[in-house]
Amino acid sequence: MSPSCPPGPAFASGGFSCTVDDKVLSLDAESAFSHGLGEGLLNFHGAAEIRDPFAPDGLRKVTLAPSHLPHHWLNGNELKLRIYSETADGPFASFDLVVETKSSEADDPAYTGTYRLQIYRAEAPAGSDEQQVIRTGTAECSVG
């Protein structure tokens, strides 16, 4: 009789993509994720273009990498992402983007919801006394 190994747990993977396209923000973000390992993300990437004139040049177009995603939530019919970036040069500025989406049914791959974009500048732009603005809009994701 030959020795045999008991079967291990079966793991599968899936993926998601999220988009926003409005006058304030263009977002295309995607990632693969594991099922059964706490839904860890694999190869998160994408692009964010902040169209709001309050954003400084250094934050207008950001190529997203895993380091831009300090927090995510994928559980049941909810997908939430927190995307953060800050300027590398010049006066400090940052954006903090929270995307919150839900599907209407457990097996529905379409997730819809909102985003909240906070743009902060250490130095207010010319002609403004404001150092931060908050913008909101709608977001769509697909999970499978």
PDB file of C-alpha atoms in Angstrom:
ATOM      1  CA  MET A   1       0.000   0.000   0.000  1.00  0.00           C
ATOM      2  CA  SER A   2       1.421   3.378  -0.935  1.00  0.00           C
ATOM      3  CA  PRO A   3       1.199   6.288   1.453  1.00  0.00           C
ATOM      4  CA  SER A   4      -1.207   8.984   0.531  1.00  0.00           C
ATOM      5  CA  CYS A   5      -1.582  12.578   1.561  1.00  0.00           C
ATOM      6  CA  PRO A   6      -4.932  13.748   2.758  1.00  0.00           C
ATOM      7  CA  PRO A   7      -6.446  16.388   0.544  1.00  0.00           C
ATOM      8  CA  GLY A   8      -5.751  19.924   1.681  1.00  0.00           C
ATOM      9  CA  PRO A   9      -8.173  22.777   1.628  1.00  0.00           C
ATOM     10  CA  ALA A  10      -9.260  23.946  -1.791  1.00  0.00           C
ATOM     11  CA  PHE A  11      -8.593  27.577  -2.542  1.00  0.00           C
ATOM     12  CA  ALA A  12      -9.945  29.502  -5.473  1.00  0.00           C
ATOM     13  CA  SER A  13      -9.505  33.010  -6.662  1.00  0.00           C
ATOM     14  CA  GLY A  14     -11.729  35.674  -8.105  1.00  0.00           C
ATOM     15  CA  GLY A  15     -11.378  39.281  -9.062  1.00  0.00           C
ATOM     16  CA  PHE A  16     -12.970  42.679  -8.956  1.00  0.00           C
ATOM     17  CA  SER A  17     -12.873  45.888 -10.914  1.00  0.00           C
ATOM     18  CA  CYS A  18     -14.194  49.280  -9.843  1.00  0.00           C
ATOM     19  CA  THR A  19     -14.852  52.339 -11.955  1.00  0.00           C
ATOM     20  CA  VAL A  20     -15.816  55.960 -11.495  1.00  0.00           C
ATOM     21  CA  ASP A  21     -16.111  58.399 -14.357  1.00  0.00           C
ATOM     22  CA  ASP A  22     -17.521  61.816 -13.510  1.00  0.00           C
ATOM     23  CA  LYS A  23     -16.439  65.472 -13.525  1.00  0.00           C
ATOM     24  CA  VAL A  24     -14.438  65.031 -10.290  1.00  0.00           C
ATOM     25  CA  LEU A  25     -12.788  61.627 -10.623  1.00  0.00           C
ATOM     26  CA  SER A  26     -11.840  58.924 -13.073  1.00  0.00           C
ATOM     27  CA  LEU A  27     -10.986  55.643 -11.356  1.00  0.00           C
ATOM     28  CA  ASP A  28     -10.159  52.242 -12.786  1.00  0.00           C
ATOM     29  CA  ALA A  29      -8.979  49.793 -10.143  1.00  0.00           C
ATOM     30  CA  GLU A  30      -8.825  46.031 -10.143  1.00  0.00           C
ATOM     31  CA  SER A  31      -7.396  43.112  -8.282  1.00  0.00           C
ATOM     32  CA  ALA A  32      -7.552  39.386  -7.951  1.00  0.00           C
ATOM     33  CA  PHE A  33      -8.440  37.967  -4.549  1.00  0.00           C
ATOM     34  CA  SER A  34      -8.409  34.620  -2.841  1.00  0.00           C
ATOM     35  CA  HIS A  35     -11.417  32.770  -1.531  1.00  0.00           C
ATOM     36  CA  GLY A  36     -10.808  31.061   1.782  1.00  0.00           C
ATOM     37  CA  LEU A  37      -7.740  33.013   2.852  1.00  0.00           C
ATOM     38  CA  GLY A  38      -9.512  36.037   4.234  1.00  0.00           C
ATOM     39  CA  GLU A  39     -10.065  37.406   0.740  1.00  0.00           C
ATOM     40  CA  GLY A  40      -6.494  38.664   0.488  1.00  0.00           C
ATOM     41  CA  LEU A  41      -5.878  40.848  -2.548  1.00  0.00           C
ATOM     42  CA  LEU A  42      -3.425  39.848  -5.241  1.00  0.00           C
ATOM     43  CA  ASN A  43      -1.883  42.422  -7.592  1.00  0.00           C
ATOM     44  CA  PHE A  44      -4.074  45.442  -6.858  1.00  0.00           C
ATOM     45  CA  HIS A  45      -3.507  48.055  -9.580  1.00  0.00           C
ATOM     46  CA  GLY A  46      -5.185  50.764 -11.595  1.00  0.00           C
ATOM     47  CA  ALA A  47      -5.282  54.487 -12.260  1.00  0.00           C
ATOM     48  CA  ALA A  48      -6.873  57.480 -10.573  1.00  0.00           C
ATOM     49  CA  GLU A  49      -7.276  60.836 -12.272  1.00  0.00           C
ATOM     50  CA  ILE A  50      -8.533  63.648 -10.075  1.00  0.00           C
ATOM     51  CA  ARG A  51     -10.248  66.160 -12.325  1.00  0.00           C
ATOM     52  CA  ASP A  52     -11.207  68.558  -9.548  1.00  0.00           C
ATOM     53  CA  PRO A  53      -9.253  71.823  -9.939  1.00  0.00           C
ATOM     54  CA  PHE A  54      -8.429  71.801  -6.206  1.00  0.00           C
ATOM     55  CA  ALA A  55      -6.030  68.869  -6.698  1.00  0.00           C
ATOM     56  CA  PRO A  56      -2.385  69.848  -7.183  1.00  0.00           C
ATOM     57  CA  ASP A  57      -0.502  68.641 -10.253  1.00  0.00           C
ATOM     58  CA  GLY A  58       1.275  65.913  -8.253  1.00  0.00           C
ATOM     59  CA  LEU A  59      -2.044  64.202  -7.467  1.00  0.00           C
ATOM     60  CA  ARG A  60      -3.906  64.678 -10.734  1.00  0.00           C
ATOM     61  CA  LYS A  61      -2.854  61.315 -12.216  1.00  0.00           C
ATOM     62  CA  VAL A  62      -1.763  58.436  -9.997  1.00  0.00           C
ATOM     63  CA  THR A  63      -0.881  54.937 -11.128  1.00  0.00           C
ATOM     64  CA  LEU A  64      -2.226  52.732  -8.362  1.00  0.00           C
ATOM     65  CA  ALA A  65      -0.185  49.986  -6.724  1.00  0.00           C
ATOM     66  CA  PRO A  66      -0.777  47.807  -3.642  1.00  0.00           C
ATOM     67  CA  SER A  67       0.877  50.482  -1.475  1.00  0.00           C
ATOM     68  CA  HIS A  68      -2.009  52.862  -2.309  1.00  0.00           C
ATOM     69  CA  LEU A  69      -4.565  50.524  -0.713  1.00  0.00           C
ATOM     70  CA  PRO A  70      -4.144  50.694   3.078  1.00  0.00           C
ATOM     71  CA  HIS A  71      -7.517  49.064   3.725  1.00  0.00           C
ATOM     72  CA  HIS A  72     -10.119  46.957   1.925  1.00  0.00           C
ATOM     73  CA  TRP A  73     -13.202  44.994   2.852  1.00  0.00           C
ATOM     74  CA  LEU A  74     -14.719  42.205   0.800  1.00  0.00           C
ATOM     75  CA  ASN A  75     -17.340  40.259   2.681  1.00  0.00           C
ATOM     76  CA  GLY A  76     -20.724  38.924   1.639  1.00  0.00           C
ATOM     77  CA  ASN A  77     -22.267  41.494  -0.647  1.00  0.00           C
ATOM     78  CA  GLU A  78     -19.979  44.405   0.371  1.00  0.00           C
ATOM     79  CA  LEU A  79     -16.809  45.672  -1.259  1.00  0.00           C
ATOM     80  CA  LYS A  80     -15.047  48.667   0.273  1.00  0.00           C
ATOM     81  CA  LEU A  81     -11.724  50.191  -0.730  1.00  0.00           C
ATOM     82  CA  ARG A  82      -9.657  52.920   0.876  1.00  0.00           C
ATOM     83  CA  ILE A  83      -7.145  54.379  -1.568  1.00  0.00           C
ATOM     84  CA  TYR A  84      -4.558  56.908  -0.418  1.00  0.00           C
ATOM     85  CA  SER A  85      -1.807  58.870  -2.142  1.00  0.00           C
ATOM     86  CA  GLU A  86       0.330  61.874  -1.354  1.00  0.00           C
ATOM     87  CA  THR A  87       2.650  64.135  -3.298  1.00  0.00           C
ATOM     88  CA  ALA A  88       6.294  63.156  -3.645  1.00  0.00           C
ATOM     89  CA  ASP A  89       7.603  66.671  -4.349  1.00  0.00           C
ATOM     90  CA  GLY A  90       6.664  70.231  -3.478  1.00  0.00           C
ATOM     91  CA  PRO A  91       4.239  71.245  -0.752  1.00  0.00           C
ATOM     92  CA  PHE A  92       2.520  68.318   0.915  1.00  0.00           C
ATOM     93  CA  ALA A  93      -0.864  67.261  -0.449  1.00  0.00           C
ATOM     94  CA  SER A  94      -2.823  64.029  -0.280  1.00  0.00           C
ATOM     95  CA  PHE A  95      -6.021  62.355  -1.326  1.00  0.00           C
ATOM     96  CA  ASP A  96      -8.022  59.841   0.642  1.00  0.00           C
ATOM     97  CA  LEU A  97     -10.607  57.984  -1.429  1.00  0.00           C
ATOM     98  CA  VAL A  98     -13.170  55.641   0.123  1.00  0.00           C
ATOM     99  CA  VAL A  99     -15.279  53.495  -2.220  1.00  0.00           C
ATOM    100  CA  GLU A 100     -18.232  51.670  -0.637  1.00  0.00           C
ATOM    101  CA  THR A 101     -20.310  49.323  -2.806  1.00  0.00           C
ATOM    102  CA  LYS A 102     -22.867  46.563  -2.315  1.00  0.00           C
ATOM    103  CA  SER A 103     -24.601  44.016  -4.487  1.00  0.00           C
ATOM    104  CA  SER A 104     -28.346  43.603  -4.258  1.00  0.00           C
ATOM    105  CA  GLU A 105     -28.123  39.809  -4.039  1.00  0.00           C
ATOM    106  CA  ALA A 106     -25.482  37.389  -2.808  1.00  0.00           C
ATOM    107  CA  ASP A 107     -24.645  36.041  -6.299  1.00  0.00           C
ATOM    108  CA  ASP A 108     -24.986  39.347  -8.166  1.00  0.00           C
ATOM    109  CA  PRO A 109     -21.606  40.409  -9.638  1.00  0.00           C
ATOM    110  CA  ALA A 110     -22.710  44.070  -9.986  1.00  0.00           C
ATOM    111  CA  TYR A 111     -21.874  46.210  -6.969  1.00  0.00           C
ATOM    112  CA  THR A 112     -23.028  49.829  -6.824  1.00  0.00           C
ATOM    113  CA  GLY A 113     -22.424  52.534  -4.274  1.00  0.00           C
ATOM    114  CA  THR A 114     -20.617  55.752  -3.551  1.00  0.00           C
ATOM    115  CA  TYR A 115     -17.211  57.301  -3.211  1.00  0.00           C
ATOM    116  CA  ARG A 116     -15.920  59.992  -0.869  1.00  0.00           C
ATOM    117  CA  LEU A 117     -12.801  61.829  -2.003  1.00  0.00           C
ATOM    118  CA  GLN A 118     -10.968  64.067   0.441  1.00  0.00           C
ATOM    119  CA  ILE A 119      -8.211  66.224  -1.040  1.00  0.00           C
ATOM    120  CA  TYR A 120      -5.873  67.948   1.421  1.00  0.00           C
ATOM    121  CA  ARG A 121      -3.260  70.601   0.672  1.00  0.00           C
ATOM    122  CA  ALA A 122      -0.785  71.942   3.247  1.00  0.00           C
ATOM    123  CA  GLU A 123      -0.825  75.186   1.277  1.00  0.00           C
ATOM    124  CA  ALA A 124      -4.178  76.411   0.015  1.00  0.00           C
ATOM    125  CA  PRO A 125      -4.274  77.009  -3.742  1.00  0.00           C
ATOM    126  CA  ALA A 126      -4.144  80.560  -5.079  1.00  0.00           C
ATOM    127  CA  GLY A 127      -7.419  82.374  -4.573  1.00  0.00           C
ATOM    128  CA  SER A 128      -8.660  80.003  -1.862  1.00  0.00           C
ATOM    129  CA  ASP A 129      -8.513  79.864   1.932  1.00  0.00           C
ATOM    130  CA  GLU A 130      -9.460  76.189   1.969  1.00  0.00           C
ATOM    131  CA  GLN A 131      -6.876  73.485   2.675  1.00  0.00           C
ATOM    132  CA  GLN A 132      -9.196  70.580   2.008  1.00  0.00           C
ATOM    133  CA  VAL A 133     -12.292  69.681   0.046  1.00  0.00           C
ATOM    134  CA  ILE A 134     -14.554  66.655   0.126  1.00  0.00           C
ATOM    135  CA  ARG A 135     -16.264  65.426  -3.026  1.00  0.00           C
ATOM    136  CA  THR A 136     -18.717  62.559  -3.402  1.00  0.00           C
ATOM    137  CA  GLY A 137     -20.169  60.574  -6.254  1.00  0.00           C
ATOM    138  CA  THR A 138     -21.243  57.148  -7.451  1.00  0.00           C
ATOM    139  CA  ALA A 139     -19.064  54.095  -7.986  1.00  0.00           C
ATOM    140  CA  GLU A 140     -19.587  50.767  -9.723  1.00  0.00           C
ATOM    141  CA  CYS A 141     -17.723  47.526  -9.195  1.00  0.00           C
ATOM    142  CA  SER A 142     -17.917  44.048 -10.598  1.00  0.00           C
ATOM    143  CA  VAL A 143     -16.953  41.077  -8.440  1.00  0.00           C
ATOM    144  CA  GLY A 144     -16.539  37.532  -9.650  1.00  0.00           C
TER     145      GLY A 144
END
